[in-house]
CSV table of C-alpha atoms in Angstrom, one decimal:
chain,number,residue,atom,x,y,z
A,1,UNK,CA,0.0,0.0,0.0
A,2,UNK,CA,1.3,3.4,-0.9
A,3,UNK,CA,0.2,6.9,-1.9
A,4,UNK,CA,3.5,8.2,-3.4
A,5,UNK,CA,1.6,9.5,-6.4
A,6,UNK,CA,-0.5,12.5,-5.6
A,7,UNK,CA,-4.0,12.4,-7.1
A,8,UNK,CA,-5.4,15.7,-8.5
A,9,UNK,CA,-8.0,17.6,-6.6
A,10,UNK,CA,-11.5,16.2,-6.6
A,11,UNK,CA,-12.7,19.0,-8.9
A,12,UNK,CA,-9.9,18.4,-11.4
A,13,UNK,CA,-10.3,14.7,-11.3
A,14,UNK,CA,-14.0,14.8,-12.1
A,15,UNK,CA,-13.4,17.5,-14.7
A,16,UNK,CA,-10.9,15.4,-16.5
A,17,UNK,CA,-12.9,12.2,-16.3
A,18,UNK,CA,-16.1,14.1,-17.4
A,19,UNK,CA,-14.3,15.7,-20.4
A,20,UNK,CA,-12.7,12.4,-21.5
A,21,UNK,CA,-16.1,10.7,-21.7
A,22,UNK,CA,-18.1,13.7,-22.8
A,23,UNK,CA,-19.0,12.0,-26.1
A,24,UNK,CA,-21.4,9.8,-24.0
A,25,UNK,CA,-23.5,12.8,-22.9
A,26,UNK,CA,-23.0,15.5,-25.6
A,27,UNK,CA,-26.1,17.5,-24.6
A,28,UNK,CA,-25.2,17.6,-20.9
A,29,UNK,CA,-22.5,20.0,-19.8
A,30,UNK,CA,-22.3,18.9,-16.2
A,31,UNK,CA,-23.4,15.4,-15.6
A,32,UNK,CA,-21.3,15.1,-12.4
A,33,UNK,CA,-23.5,17.5,-10.5
A,34,UNK,CA,-26.6,15.5,-11.4
A,35,UNK,CA,-25.5,12.3,-9.8
A,36,UNK,CA,-25.0,11.3,-6.1
A,37,UNK,CA,-21.7,9.5,-6.8
A,38,UNK,CA,-19.9,8.4,-3.6
A,39,UNK,CA,-16.6,10.2,-2.9
A,40,UNK,CA,-13.8,7.9,-1.5
A,41,UNK,CA,-11.0,10.1,-2.7
A,42,UNK,CA,-10.1,11.8,0.6
A,43,UNK,CA,-9.4,8.5,2.4
A,44,UNK,CA,-8.2,6.5,-0.6
A,45,UNK,CA,-4.8,4.6,-0.6
A,46,UNK,CA,-3.7,3.1,-3.9
A,47,UNK,CA,-2.8,-0.6,-3.5
A,48,UNK,CA,-0.3,-2.6,-5.5
A,49,UNK,CA,-0.8,-4.9,-7.3
A,50,UNK,CA,-4.0,-3.8,-8.9
A,51,UNK,CA,-7.0,-5.7,-7.6
A,52,UNK,CA,-10.4,-5.4,-9.3
A,53,UNK,CA,-13.7,-6.0,-7.6
A,54,UNK,CA,-17.0,-6.9,-9.2
A,55,UNK,CA,-19.9,-4.5,-8.8
A,56,UNK,CA,-23.4,-5.8,-9.4
A,57,UNK,CA,-25.4,-3.3,-11.4
A,58,UNK,CA,-29.1,-2.5,-10.7
A,59,UNK,CA,-31.6,-4.3,-13.0
A,60,UNK,CA,-32.2,-1.2,-15.1
A,61,UNK,CA,-28.5,-1.0,-16.0
A,62,UNK,CA,-27.5,-4.6,-16.3
A,63,UNK,CA,-26.9,-4.2,-20.1
A,64,UNK,CA,-24.1,-1.7,-19.3
A,65,UNK,CA,-21.9,-4.4,-17.7
A,66,UNK,CA,-20.7,-7.9,-18.5
A,67,UNK,CA,-23.3,-10.3,-17.2
A,68,UNK,CA,-24.7,-7.4,-15.2
A,69,UNK,CA,-21.5,-6.5,-13.5
A,70,UNK,CA,-18.7,-3.9,-13.9
A,71,UNK,CA,-15.2,-4.3,-12.4
A,72,UNK,CA,-13.5,-1.4,-10.7
A,73,UNK,CA,-10.3,-1.0,-8.7
A,74,UNK,CA,-11.0,-2.1,-5.1
A,75,UNK,CA,-10.0,1.4,-3.8
A,76,UNK,CA,-13.1,2.8,-5.4
A,77,UNK,CA,-15.6,0.6,-3.7
A,78,UNK,CA,-16.9,0.3,-0.1
A,79,UNK,CA,-15.2,-2.5,1.9
A,80,UNK,CA,-18.4,-4.4,2.4
A,81,UNK,CA,-20.1,-5.1,-0.9
A,82,UNK,CA,-23.8,-5.5,-0.5
A,83,UNK,CA,-26.8,-5.8,-2.9
A,84,UNK,CA,-26.7,-2.1,-3.6
A,85,UNK,CA,-23.0,-1.7,-3.6
A,86,UNK,CA,-23.1,0.3,-6.9
A,87,UNK,CA,-24.3,3.2,-4.8
A,88,UNK,CA,-21.1,3.1,-2.7
A,89,UNK,CA,-18.7,3.1,-5.7
A,90,UNK,CA,-16.7,6.2,-6.5
A,91,UNK,CA,-17.3,5.9,-10.2
A,92,UNK,CA,-15.3,9.1,-11.0
A,93,UNK,CA,-12.3,7.8,-9.2
A,94,UNK,CA,-12.6,4.5,-11.0
A,95,UNK,CA,-12.7,6.2,-14.4
A,96,UNK,CA,-9.7,8.3,-13.5
A,97,UNK,CA,-7.5,5.4,-12.2
A,98,UNK,CA,-8.3,3.2,-15.1
A,99,UNK,CA,-8.1,5.9,-17.8
A,100,UNK,CA,-4.8,7.2,-16.6
A,101,UNK,CA,-3.2,3.8,-15.8
A,102,UNK,CA,-2.6,5.1,-12.3
A,103,UNK,CA,-1.6,1.8,-10.8
A,104,UNK,CA,0.8,1.2,-13.6
A,105,UNK,CA,2.3,4.6,-13.0
A,106,UNK,CA,2.7,3.9,-9.3
A,107,UNK,CA,4.3,0.5,-10.1
A,108,UNK,CA,6.8,2.1,-12.4
A,109,UNK,CA,7.6,4.9,-9.8
A,110,UNK,CA,8.2,2.4,-7.0
A,111,UNK,CA,9.4,-0.8,-8.8
A,112,UNK,CA,10.9,0.4,-12.1
A,113,UNK,CA,9.7,0.7,-15.7
A,114,UNK,CA,7.8,-2.2,-17.4
A,115,UNK,CA,8.1,-1.0,-21.0
A,116,UNK,CA,4.6,-2.1,-21.7
A,117,UNK,CA,5.3,-5.7,-20.7
A,118,UNK,CA,2.3,-6.9,-18.7
A,119,UNK,CA,4.3,-10.0,-17.3
A,120,UNK,CA,6.3,-7.5,-15.3
A,121,UNK,CA,3.3,-6.5,-13.3
A,122,UNK,CA,3.5,-9.3,-10.8
A,123,UNK,CA,0.2,-10.4,-9.2
A,124,UNK,CA,-1.8,-8.0,-11.4
A,125,UNK,CA,-5.5,-8.6,-11.8
A,126,UNK,CA,-5.6,-9.2,-15.5
A,127,UNK,CA,-9.4,-8.9,-15.6
A,128,UNK,CA,-8.7,-5.2,-15.9
A,129,UNK,CA,-7.8,-5.8,-19.6
A,130,UNK,CA,-10.6,-8.1,-20.5
A,131,UNK,CA,-13.2,-5.4,-21.2
A,132,UNK,CA,-13.4,-1.7,-21.8
A,133,UNK,CA,-14.5,-1.0,-18.3
A,134,UNK,CA,-14.3,2.8,-18.5
A,135,UNK,CA,-16.6,2.8,-21.5
A,136,UNK,CA,-19.0,0.6,-19.7
A,137,UNK,CA,-18.9,3.0,-16.7
A,138,UNK,CA,-19.7,5.8,-19.0
A,139,UNK,CA,-22.8,3.9,-20.4
A,140,UNK,CA,-23.9,3.2,-16.8
A,141,UNK,CA,-23.5,6.9,-15.7
A,142,UNK,CA,-25.4,7.9,-18.8
A,143,UNK,CA,-28.3,5.6,-17.9
A,144,UNK,CA,-28.2,6.6,-14.3
A,145,UNK,CA,-28.5,10.3,-14.9
A,146,UNK,CA,-31.5,9.8,-17.2
A,147,UNK,CA,-33.2,7.7,-14.4
A,148,UNK,CA,-32.4,10.3,-11.7
A,149,UNK,CA,-34.0,13.0,-13.8
A,150,UNK,CA,-37.0,10.9,-15.0
A,151,UNK,CA,-36.0,11.8,-18.6
A,152,UNK,CA,-35.3,10.1,-21.9
A,153,UNK,CA,-32.0,10.0,-23.7
A,154,UNK,CA,-32.7,13.5,-25.1
A,155,UNK,CA,-31.2,14.8,-21.9
A,156,UNK,CA,-27.8,13.4,-22.6
A,157,UNK,CA,-27.9,13.2,-26.4
A,158,UNK,CA,-27.2,10.4,-28.8
A,159,UNK,CA,-24.7,7.7,-28.2
A,160,UNK,CA,-21.4,8.2,-30.1
A,161,UNK,CA,-20.7,5.9,-33.0
A,162,UNK,CA,-17.7,3.6,-33.1
A,163,UNK,CA,-14.5,5.3,-34.0
A,164,UNK,CA,-11.8,2.8,-35.0
A,165,UNK,CA,-8.3,4.2,-35.8
A,166,UNK,CA,-6.1,1.9,-37.8
A,167,UNK,CA,-2.3,2.3,-37.1
A,168,UNK,CA,0.8,0.6,-38.3
A,169,UNK,CA,4.3,0.8,-36.6
A,170,UNK,CA,6.8,0.6,-39.4
A,171,UNK,CA,9.4,-1.4,-37.5
A,172,UNK,CA,11.0,-2.9,-40.7
A,173,UNK,CA,10.8,-2.8,-44.4
A,174,UNK,CA,13.1,-5.8,-44.9
A,175,UNK,CA,14.2,-8.8,-42.8
A,176,UNK,CA,17.5,-7.6,-41.4
A,177,UNK,CA,20.1,-9.4,-39.3
A,178,UNK,CA,19.0,-7.6,-36.1
A,179,UNK,CA,15.4,-8.6,-36.7
A,180,UNK,CA,16.4,-12.2,-37.2
A,181,UNK,CA,18.4,-12.1,-34.0
A,182,UNK,CA,15.8,-10.3,-31.9
A,183,UNK,CA,12.7,-12.2,-32.9
A,184,UNK,CA,14.6,-15.5,-33.0
A,185,UNK,CA,15.8,-14.9,-29.4
A,186,UNK,CA,12.3,-13.9,-28.3
A,187,UNK,CA,10.9,-17.1,-29.6
A,188,UNK,CA,13.7,-19.2,-28.1
A,189,UNK,CA,13.0,-17.5,-24.8
A,190,UNK,CA,9.4,-18.6,-25.1
A,191,UNK,CA,10.6,-22.1,-25.8
A,192,UNK,CA,12.4,-22.2,-22.4
A,193,UNK,CA,9.4,-20.6,-20.6
A,194,UNK,CA,6.9,-23.1,-22.1
A,195,UNK,CA,9.2,-26.1,-21.4
A,196,UNK,CA,9.4,-25.0,-17.8
A,197,UNK,CA,5.6,-25.2,-17.6
A,198,UNK,CA,5.5,-28.6,-19.3
A,199,UNK,CA,3.9,-27.3,-22.5
A,200,UNK,CA,5.8,-29.5,-24.9
A,201,UNK,CA,3.7,-28.9,-28.0
A,202,UNK,CA,3.6,-25.1,-27.6
A,203,UNK,CA,7.4,-25.1,-27.0
A,204,UNK,CA,7.9,-27.1,-30.2
A,205,UNK,CA,5.8,-24.6,-32.2
A,206,UNK,CA,7.7,-21.7,-30.8
A,207,UNK,CA,11.0,-23.4,-31.7
A,208,UNK,CA,9.8,-23.8,-35.3
A,209,UNK,CA,8.9,-20.1,-35.4
A,210,UNK,CA,12.4,-19.2,-34.1
A,211,UNK,CA,14.1,-21.3,-36.8
A,212,UNK,CA,11.9,-19.8,-39.5
A,213,UNK,CA,12.7,-16.3,-38.2
A,214,UNK,CA,16.4,-16.9,-38.1
A,215,UNK,CA,16.9,-18.8,-41.3
A,216,UNK,CA,13.8,-18.2,-43.4
A,217,UNK,CA,13.7,-16.0,-46.4
A,218,UNK,CA,11.1,-13.5,-47.6
A,219,UNK,CA,10.5,-9.9,-48.5
A,220,UNK,CA,8.9,-7.8,-45.8
A,221,UNK,CA,8.1,-4.9,-48.0
A,222,UNK,CA,4.4,-5.5,-48.2
A,223,UNK,CA,3.1,-2.0,-48.6
A,224,UNK,CA,1.6,-2.5,-52.1
A,225,UNK,CA,-0.6,-5.4,-50.8
A,226,UNK,CA,-1.4,-3.6,-47.6
A,227,UNK,CA,-2.5,-0.4,-49.3
A,228,UNK,CA,-4.6,-2.4,-51.8
A,229,UNK,CA,-6.4,-4.1,-48.9
A,230,UNK,CA,-7.0,-0.8,-47.1
A,231,UNK,CA,-8.2,0.9,-50.3
A,232,UNK,CA,-10.7,-1.9,-50.9
A,233,UNK,CA,-11.9,-1.5,-47.3
A,234,UNK,CA,-12.0,2.3,-47.5
A,235,UNK,CA,-9.6,2.5,-44.6
A,236,UNK,CA,-7.4,5.4,-43.9
A,237,UNK,CA,-4.5,4.5,-41.5
A,238,UNK,CA,-1.7,6.2,-39.6
A,239,UNK,CA,1.8,4.8,-40.5
A,240,UNK,CA,4.4,5.5,-37.8
A,241,UNK,CA,8.0,5.8,-39.1
A,242,UNK,CA,11.2,5.7,-37.2
A,243,UNK,CA,13.4,8.8,-37.8
A,244,UNK,CA,16.8,9.2,-36.0
A,245,UNK,CA,20.0,10.6,-37.4
A,246,UNK,CA,22.2,9.6,-34.5
A,247,UNK,CA,25.2,7.2,-35.0
A,248,UNK,CA,24.2,3.6,-34.4
A,249,UNK,CA,25.5,2.0,-31.3
A,250,UNK,CA,25.2,-1.7,-30.6
A,251,UNK,CA,22.1,-1.1,-28.6
A,252,UNK,CA,20.4,1.0,-31.2
A,253,UNK,CA,21.4,-1.5,-33.9
A,254,UNK,CA,19.7,-4.2,-31.9
A,255,UNK,CA,16.5,-2.3,-30.8
A,256,UNK,CA,15.8,0.3,-33.4
A,257,UNK,CA,14.6,-0.2,-37.0
A,258,UNK,CA,17.4,-0.4,-39.6
A,259,UNK,CA,16.0,1.8,-42.4
A,260,UNK,CA,16.8,5.4,-43.2
A,261,UNK,CA,13.8,7.7,-43.4
A,262,UNK,CA,15.7,10.1,-45.6
A,263,UNK,CA,16.2,7.5,-48.4
A,264,UNK,CA,14.5,8.3,-51.7
A,265,UNK,CA,12.6,5.0,-51.5
A,266,UNK,CA,11.0,5.8,-48.1
A,267,UNK,CA,10.4,9.4,-48.9
A,268,UNK,CA,8.5,8.3,-52.0
A,269,UNK,CA,6.5,5.8,-49.9
A,270,UNK,CA,5.6,8.5,-47.4
A,271,UNK,CA,4.4,10.9,-50.1
A,272,UNK,CA,2.4,8.1,-51.6
A,273,UNK,CA,0.8,7.3,-48.3
A,274,UNK,CA,-0.2,10.9,-47.8
A,275,UNK,CA,-1.5,11.3,-51.4
A,276,UNK,CA,-3.7,8.2,-50.8
A,277,UNK,CA,-5.3,9.8,-47.7
A,278,UNK,CA,-3.2,8.1,-45.0
A,279,UNK,CA,-1.3,9.9,-42.3
A,280,UNK,CA,2.4,9.6,-41.4
A,281,UNK,CA,3.3,9.6,-37.8
A,282,UNK,CA,6.4,9.2,-35.7
A,283,UNK,CA,7.7,5.9,-34.1
A,284,UNK,CA,10.5,7.2,-31.8
A,285,UNK,CA,13.7,5.4,-31.0
A,286,UNK,CA,13.7,2.9,-28.1
A,287,UNK,CA,15.6,5.3,-25.7
A,288,UNK,CA,13.3,8.3,-26.4
A,289,UNK,CA,10.6,7.2,-24.1
A,290,UNK,CA,11.8,9.6,-21.3
A,291,UNK,CA,13.4,12.3,-23.4
A,292,UNK,CA,11.0,14.8,-24.8
A,293,UNK,CA,13.8,16.7,-26.5
A,294,UNK,CA,14.9,13.6,-28.4
A,295,UNK,CA,11.3,12.9,-29.5
A,296,UNK,CA,11.0,16.5,-30.7
A,297,UNK,CA,14.2,16.2,-32.7
A,298,UNK,CA,13.0,13.0,-34.4
A,299,UNK,CA,9.7,14.7,-35.2
A,300,UNK,CA,11.6,17.5,-37.0
A,301,UNK,CA,13.6,14.9,-39.0
A,302,UNK,CA,10.4,13.2,-40.1
A,303,UNK,CA,8.7,16.5,-40.9
A,304,UNK,CA,11.8,17.5,-43.0
A,305,UNK,CA,11.5,14.3,-45.0
A,306,UNK,CA,7.8,14.4,-45.5
A,307,UNK,CA,7.2,18.1,-45.9
A,308,UNK,CA,4.3,18.0,-43.6
A,309,UNK,CA,3.4,18.5,-39.9
A,310,UNK,CA,3.6,15.3,-37.8
A,311,UNK,CA,0.8,15.1,-35.3
A,312,UNK,CA,0.8,11.4,-34.4
A,313,UNK,CA,3.2,9.4,-32.3
A,314,UNK,CA,3.4,5.8,-31.1
A,315,UNK,CA,6.0,5.2,-28.4
A,316,UNK,CA,5.7,1.7,-26.9
A,317,UNK,CA,8.9,1.6,-24.9
């Protein structure tokens, strides 16, 4: 148990959560003042690892959950969960903690970075990733406010339509030696892990994947086929390219893509993507995750080679 990360004020927390989910109540400027949501923020302590508790929804909101239930971090619920426990849940706190990955942030602050690898979150309640709990909370709050005000959905406005954003991280345009080594080693690591668990068949499959990766042939430049498929599906995507002009060290050679974004071939590809209605974004170097100046410099390099402003970024280290 620890509270090393300081939560924002109650007012700022609700404002942020309300704004992030405002698409669920476009006609209602201040939903928060219309609901008697419990407030546990003053006495809350954030626990590690993350533990989720199941909250049974009232009959009139069962369809907002999964089998009539929504999972929230245990800090957001009363200690004794009864039949009307949904009334004792701090729903705004739950939205904020899940939306901002607050437990992950605290874990990294106290135990070190995880670089997006979930297996490093020891003892974590993986049910947090099974469903879009924040979206379901928004649906529940929407239904709750209409019930409190004896009104129809006109009070909150229409539900938002689905908005799917297709993205591609351009990690490679050809099968280089570092890629063979990295992916081969990754699969061999899985072989050892699977064998330790007695999963012989799965280990054999992972071993075959490693051999194909290390020794197999094949051209990884599949942009023509990919663009054809997306054109047929009327899909516009964001393609994130690596752009770094620093000298390659062994570590950068191993972890970063091997292509040069200033090459004539790649510049022509990026112009083609833009002309076809796609967007070009930045895929920063592996060591840029905590260096905003480095990310900004790589953005400038990409903008120089595309002739356009770069607004999208995918940094997964």
